[in-house]
Coordinates of C-alpha atoms in Angstrom, one line a residue:
X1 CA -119.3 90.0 -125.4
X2 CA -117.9 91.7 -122.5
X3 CA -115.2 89.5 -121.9
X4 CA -114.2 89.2 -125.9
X5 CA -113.9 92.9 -125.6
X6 CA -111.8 92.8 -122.3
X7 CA -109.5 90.1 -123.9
X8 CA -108.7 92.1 -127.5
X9 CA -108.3 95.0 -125.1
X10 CA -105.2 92.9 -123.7
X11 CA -104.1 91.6 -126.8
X12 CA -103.1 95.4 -128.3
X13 CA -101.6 96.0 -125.1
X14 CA -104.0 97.4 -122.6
X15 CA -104.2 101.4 -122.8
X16 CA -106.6 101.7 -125.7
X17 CA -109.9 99.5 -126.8
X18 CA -108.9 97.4 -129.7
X19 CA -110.3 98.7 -133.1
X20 CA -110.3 96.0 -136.1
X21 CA -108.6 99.4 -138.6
X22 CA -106.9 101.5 -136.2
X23 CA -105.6 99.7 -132.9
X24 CA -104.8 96.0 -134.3
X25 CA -101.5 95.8 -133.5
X26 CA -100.6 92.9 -131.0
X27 CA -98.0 93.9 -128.6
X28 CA -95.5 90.7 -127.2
X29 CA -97.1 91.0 -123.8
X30 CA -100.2 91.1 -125.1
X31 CA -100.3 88.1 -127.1
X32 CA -99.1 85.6 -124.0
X33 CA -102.1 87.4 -122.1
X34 CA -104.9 87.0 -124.2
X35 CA -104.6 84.9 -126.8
X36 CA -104.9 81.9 -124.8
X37 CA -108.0 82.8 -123.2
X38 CA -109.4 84.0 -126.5
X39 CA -109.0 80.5 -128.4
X40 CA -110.9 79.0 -125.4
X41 CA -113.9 80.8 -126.0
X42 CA -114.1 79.0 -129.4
X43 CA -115.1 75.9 -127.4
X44 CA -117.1 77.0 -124.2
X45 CA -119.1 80.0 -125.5
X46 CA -122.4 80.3 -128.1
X47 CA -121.9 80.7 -131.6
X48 CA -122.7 84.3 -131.5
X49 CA -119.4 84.7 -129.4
X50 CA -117.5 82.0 -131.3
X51 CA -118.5 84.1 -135.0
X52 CA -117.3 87.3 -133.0
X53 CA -113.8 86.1 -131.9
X54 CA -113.2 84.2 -135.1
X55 CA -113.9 87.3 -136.9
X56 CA -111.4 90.0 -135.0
X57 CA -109.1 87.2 -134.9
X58 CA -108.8 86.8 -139.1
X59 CA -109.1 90.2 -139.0
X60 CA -105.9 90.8 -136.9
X61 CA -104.0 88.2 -138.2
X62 CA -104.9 88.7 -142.1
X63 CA -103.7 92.6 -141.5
X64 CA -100.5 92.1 -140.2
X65 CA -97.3 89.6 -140.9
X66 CA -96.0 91.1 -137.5
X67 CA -99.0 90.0 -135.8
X68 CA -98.7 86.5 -136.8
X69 CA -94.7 86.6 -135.9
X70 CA -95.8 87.5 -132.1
X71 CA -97.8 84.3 -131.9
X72 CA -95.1 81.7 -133.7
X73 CA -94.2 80.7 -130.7
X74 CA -97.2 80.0 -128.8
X75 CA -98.4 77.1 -130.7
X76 CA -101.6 78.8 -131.8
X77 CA -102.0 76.6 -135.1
X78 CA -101.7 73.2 -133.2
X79 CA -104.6 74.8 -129.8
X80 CA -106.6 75.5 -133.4
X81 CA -106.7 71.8 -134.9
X82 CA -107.7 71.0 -131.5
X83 CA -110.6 73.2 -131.3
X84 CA -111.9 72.9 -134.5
X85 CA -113.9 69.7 -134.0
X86 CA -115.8 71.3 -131.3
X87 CA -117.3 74.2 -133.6
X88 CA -120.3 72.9 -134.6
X89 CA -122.3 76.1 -136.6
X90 CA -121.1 75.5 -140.9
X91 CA -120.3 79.3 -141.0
X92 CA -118.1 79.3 -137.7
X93 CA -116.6 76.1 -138.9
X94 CA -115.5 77.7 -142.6
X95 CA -114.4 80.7 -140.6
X96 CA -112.2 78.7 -138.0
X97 CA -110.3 77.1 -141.4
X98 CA -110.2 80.6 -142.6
X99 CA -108.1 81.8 -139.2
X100 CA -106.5 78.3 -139.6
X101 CA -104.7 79.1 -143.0
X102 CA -104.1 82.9 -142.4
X103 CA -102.0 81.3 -139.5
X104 CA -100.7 78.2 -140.8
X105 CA -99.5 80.2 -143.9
X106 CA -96.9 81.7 -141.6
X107 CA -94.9 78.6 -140.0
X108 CA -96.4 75.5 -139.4
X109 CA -95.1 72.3 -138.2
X110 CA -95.1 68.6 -139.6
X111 CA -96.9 67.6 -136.4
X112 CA -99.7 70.3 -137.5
X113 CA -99.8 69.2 -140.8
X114 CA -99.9 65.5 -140.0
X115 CA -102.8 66.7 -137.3
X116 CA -105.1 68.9 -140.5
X117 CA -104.6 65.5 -142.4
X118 CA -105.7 63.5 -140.0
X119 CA -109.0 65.5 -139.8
X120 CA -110.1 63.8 -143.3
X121 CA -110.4 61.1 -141.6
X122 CA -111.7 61.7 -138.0
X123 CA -115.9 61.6 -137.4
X124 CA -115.8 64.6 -135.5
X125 CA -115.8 66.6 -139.1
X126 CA -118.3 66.1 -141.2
X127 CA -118.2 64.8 -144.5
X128 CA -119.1 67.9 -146.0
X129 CA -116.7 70.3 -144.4
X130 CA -113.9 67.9 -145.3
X131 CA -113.4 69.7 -148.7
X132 CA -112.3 73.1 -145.8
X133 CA -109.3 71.1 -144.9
X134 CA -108.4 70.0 -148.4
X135 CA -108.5 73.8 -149.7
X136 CA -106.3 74.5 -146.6
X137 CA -104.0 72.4 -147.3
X138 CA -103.6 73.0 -150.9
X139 CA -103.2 77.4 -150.2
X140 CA -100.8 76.5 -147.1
X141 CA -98.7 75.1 -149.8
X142 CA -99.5 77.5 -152.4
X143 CA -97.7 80.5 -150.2
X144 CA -96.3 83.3 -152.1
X145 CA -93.7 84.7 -150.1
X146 CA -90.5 84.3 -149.1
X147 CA -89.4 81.9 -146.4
X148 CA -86.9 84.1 -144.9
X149 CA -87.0 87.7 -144.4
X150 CA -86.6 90.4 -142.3
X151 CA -89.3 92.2 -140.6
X152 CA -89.5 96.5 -140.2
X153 CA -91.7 98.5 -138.9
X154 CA -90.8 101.6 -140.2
X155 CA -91.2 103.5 -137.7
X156 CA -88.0 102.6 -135.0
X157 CA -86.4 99.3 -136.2
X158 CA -83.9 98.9 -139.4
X159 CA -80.4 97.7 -140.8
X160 CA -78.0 100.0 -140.1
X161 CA -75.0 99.3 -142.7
X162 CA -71.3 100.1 -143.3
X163 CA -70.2 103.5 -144.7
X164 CA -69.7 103.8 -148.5
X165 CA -66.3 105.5 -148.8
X166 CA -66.6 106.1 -152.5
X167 CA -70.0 106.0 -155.0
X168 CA -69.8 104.3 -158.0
X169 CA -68.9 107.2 -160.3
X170 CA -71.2 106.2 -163.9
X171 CA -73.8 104.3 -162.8
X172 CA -75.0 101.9 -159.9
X173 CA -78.4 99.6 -159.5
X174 CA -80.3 98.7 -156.4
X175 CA -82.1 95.2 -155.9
X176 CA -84.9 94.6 -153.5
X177 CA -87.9 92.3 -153.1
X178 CA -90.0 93.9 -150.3
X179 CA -94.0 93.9 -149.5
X180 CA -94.8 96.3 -147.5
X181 CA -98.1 96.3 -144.4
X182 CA -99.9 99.6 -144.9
X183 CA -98.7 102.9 -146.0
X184 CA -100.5 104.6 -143.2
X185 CA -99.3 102.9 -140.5
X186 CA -101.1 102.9 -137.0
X187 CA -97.7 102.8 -135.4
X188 CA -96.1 105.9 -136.6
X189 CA -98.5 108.0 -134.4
X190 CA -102.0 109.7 -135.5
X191 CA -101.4 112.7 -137.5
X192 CA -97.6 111.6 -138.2
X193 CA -96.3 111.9 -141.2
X194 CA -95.1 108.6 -142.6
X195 CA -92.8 107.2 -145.2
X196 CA -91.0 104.3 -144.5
X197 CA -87.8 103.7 -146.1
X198 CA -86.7 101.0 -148.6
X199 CA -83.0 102.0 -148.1
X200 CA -81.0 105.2 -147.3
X201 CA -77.2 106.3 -148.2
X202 CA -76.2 109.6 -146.6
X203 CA -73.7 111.5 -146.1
X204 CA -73.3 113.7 -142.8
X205 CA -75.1 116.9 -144.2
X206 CA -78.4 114.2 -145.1
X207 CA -77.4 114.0 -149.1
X208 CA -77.4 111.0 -150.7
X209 CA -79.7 108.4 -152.5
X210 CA -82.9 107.5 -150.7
X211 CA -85.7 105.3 -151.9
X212 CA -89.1 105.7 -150.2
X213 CA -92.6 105.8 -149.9
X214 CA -95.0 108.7 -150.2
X215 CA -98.2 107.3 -149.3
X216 CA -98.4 104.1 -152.0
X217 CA -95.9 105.9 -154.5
X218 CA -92.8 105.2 -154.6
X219 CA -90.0 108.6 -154.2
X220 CA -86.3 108.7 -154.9
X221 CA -84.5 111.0 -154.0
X222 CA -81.1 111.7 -154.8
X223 CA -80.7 115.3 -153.1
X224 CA -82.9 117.6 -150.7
X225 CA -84.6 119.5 -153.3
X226 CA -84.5 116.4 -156.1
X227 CA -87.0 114.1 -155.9
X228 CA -88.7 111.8 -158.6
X229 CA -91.6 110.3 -157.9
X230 CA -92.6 106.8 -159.3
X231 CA -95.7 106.3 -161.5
X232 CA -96.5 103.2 -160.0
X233 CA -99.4 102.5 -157.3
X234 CA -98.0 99.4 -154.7
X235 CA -100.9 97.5 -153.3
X236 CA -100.2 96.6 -149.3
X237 CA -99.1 93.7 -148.2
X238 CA -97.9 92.0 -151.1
X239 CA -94.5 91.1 -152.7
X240 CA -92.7 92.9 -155.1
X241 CA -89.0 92.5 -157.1
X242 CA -88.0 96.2 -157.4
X243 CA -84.9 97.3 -159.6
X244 CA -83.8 100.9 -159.6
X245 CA -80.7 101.4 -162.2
X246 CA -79.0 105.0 -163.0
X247 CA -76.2 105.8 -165.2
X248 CA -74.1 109.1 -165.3
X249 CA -75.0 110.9 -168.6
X250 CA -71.8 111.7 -170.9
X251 CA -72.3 115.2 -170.3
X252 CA -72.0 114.6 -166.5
X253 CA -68.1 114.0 -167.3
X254 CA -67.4 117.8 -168.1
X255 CA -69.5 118.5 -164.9
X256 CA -66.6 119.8 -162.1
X257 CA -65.5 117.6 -159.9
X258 CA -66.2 118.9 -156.9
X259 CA -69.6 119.1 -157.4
X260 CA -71.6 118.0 -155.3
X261 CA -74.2 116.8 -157.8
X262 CA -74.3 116.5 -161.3
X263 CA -76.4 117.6 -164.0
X264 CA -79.9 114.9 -164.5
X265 CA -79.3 111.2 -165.6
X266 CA -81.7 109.0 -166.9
X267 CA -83.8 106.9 -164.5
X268 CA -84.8 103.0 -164.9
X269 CA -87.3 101.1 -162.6
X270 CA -88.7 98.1 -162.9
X271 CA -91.2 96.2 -161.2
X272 CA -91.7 92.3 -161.3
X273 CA -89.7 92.5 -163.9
X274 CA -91.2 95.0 -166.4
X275 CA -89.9 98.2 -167.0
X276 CA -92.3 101.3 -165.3
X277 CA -92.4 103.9 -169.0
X278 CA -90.9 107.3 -168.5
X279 CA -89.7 107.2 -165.1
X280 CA -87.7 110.2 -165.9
X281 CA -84.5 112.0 -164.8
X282 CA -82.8 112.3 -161.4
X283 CA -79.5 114.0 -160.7
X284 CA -77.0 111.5 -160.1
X285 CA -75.0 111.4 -157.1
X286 CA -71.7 112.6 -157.2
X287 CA -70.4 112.9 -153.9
X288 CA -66.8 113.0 -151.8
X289 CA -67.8 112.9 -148.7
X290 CA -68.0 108.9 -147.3
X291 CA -71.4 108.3 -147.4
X292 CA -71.9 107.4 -143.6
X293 CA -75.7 107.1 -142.8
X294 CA -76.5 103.8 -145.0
X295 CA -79.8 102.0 -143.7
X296 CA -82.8 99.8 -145.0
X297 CA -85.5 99.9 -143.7
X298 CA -85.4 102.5 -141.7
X299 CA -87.7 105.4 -140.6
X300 CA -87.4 108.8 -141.7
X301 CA -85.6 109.4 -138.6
X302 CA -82.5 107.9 -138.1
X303 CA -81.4 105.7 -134.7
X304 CA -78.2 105.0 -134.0
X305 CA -80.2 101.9 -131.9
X306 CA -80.4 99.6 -135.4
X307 CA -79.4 96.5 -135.9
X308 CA -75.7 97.0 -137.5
X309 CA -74.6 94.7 -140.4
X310 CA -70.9 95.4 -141.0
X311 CA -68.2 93.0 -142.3
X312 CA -65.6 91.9 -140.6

């Protein structure tokens, strides 16, 4: 038990105990350190230790995409298929396939697939657990999400993107699938207010359209002091199609030009698809400045250190 503990320790990089809800998150060094040792256990120790590691393991893993992208590289699905036939007890056995898929689901490799096949076959599984690497199989395939995307933590990594010199003047719509971890994130610090970003266009004063999130509600924000808040509760870590669209009201035309915003506009959101009732009103933005702080993904502070996407 000692040395599990000693080992997770590691894996969430060393200066705090691991805790399955608070502290799960793996850090790189981490990973190479312990999870290694960790998988080993699964074939030298009792069941009691086996159960134990299986279970922080799914628990890490199943908690976090960004855990499972520190370990794509260190062939953990292919050290799995080889220490599954060595797990003798049922419930460690159902657990390790459990681990297996949360992993495989991920990235896996035609040599692991070829290798979960081949376990139909082999003696050292029995007959009755063969139906574990059937299901496997068939929910590896069944993955809903998308095969490329990019990965934010919200709290100091994000797309920094080129200026907008001029907003669309009578209406604009913004296109985004995005699934996001937790909405209290461990990351952003204990008592730290956080509300990651979906995307960001400011101007050098901080006005401008925003999209973010407010615990699981969505908020957009179009000035300082107006804000409209989605009637929508988002469920972590799953995938959504989210489509924002706002158009200039006719009576925004007799509005002065050099306004900085405009009287309200109406407001359409939808989610996979269907239209969320009543979103409401939100005044549109009407600005001359060049919009220069554009981001997605972002935190609420912005870092000149983002990745940059400009065209050439």
């Amino acid at each position: 038990m000692e040395r599990v503990g000693k080992h997770l320790s590691q894996l969430v990089g060393g200066s705090k105990p691991f805790h399955a809800s608070s502290n799960f998150r793996i850090s790189a060094a981490g990973a190479i350190e312990a999870l290694g040792p960790l998988m080993q256990l699964l074939a030298t120790e009792d069941e009691v230790t086996q159960e134990l590691v299986l279970d922080n393991l799914i628990s890490v893993f199943s908690q976090s995409t960004r855990n499972v992208t520190y370990c794509r590289d260190l062939n953990l699905v292919t050290l799995l298929l080889e220490l599954i036939p060595s797990i003798q007890n049922p419930k460690n056995h159902a657990k390790a396939f459990v681990l297996l898929e949360t992993l495989a689901k991920f990235s896996v490799s035609a040599s692991d697939v070829k290798a979960l096949t081949s376990l139909l076959a082999s003696d050292a599984v029995p007959n009755d657990r063969k139906l574990l690497v059937l299901r496997t199989l068939r929910n590896i395939a069944s993955r809903r999400a998308p095969k490329c995307f990019f990965d934010f933590d919200g709290v100091d990594s994000g797309l920094a993107l080129s200026p907008i010199e001029k907003w669309p003047s009578s209406s604009y719509s913004v296109s985004v699938w995005f699934s996001v971890e937790s909405f209290d994130e461990p990351a952003a610090g204990h008592g730290q207010y956080h509300a990651p970003r979906l995307f960001s266009f400011l101007n050098d004063r901080g006005n401008g359209l925003e999209a973010f999130f407010d615990k699981r509600r969505l908020q957009l924000r179009s000035h300082e002091a107006d804000r409209l808040p989605v009637e929508f509760t988002f469920e972590p870590r799953r995938w959504y199609h989210l489509v924002i669209t706002h158009q200039c009201s006719k009576m925004e035309w007799l509005a002065p030009m050099s306004s900085l915003i405009n009287v309200n506009s109406h407001v359409k959101v939808y989610v996979d698809g269907r239209l969320i009732s009543d979103v409401g009103t939100l005044k549109y933005p009407n600005y001359s400045q060049t919009l220069v702080r554009c981001s997605i993904g972002r935190s609420e502070k912005f870092d000149s250190a983002f990745v940059k996407v400009y065209p050439n």
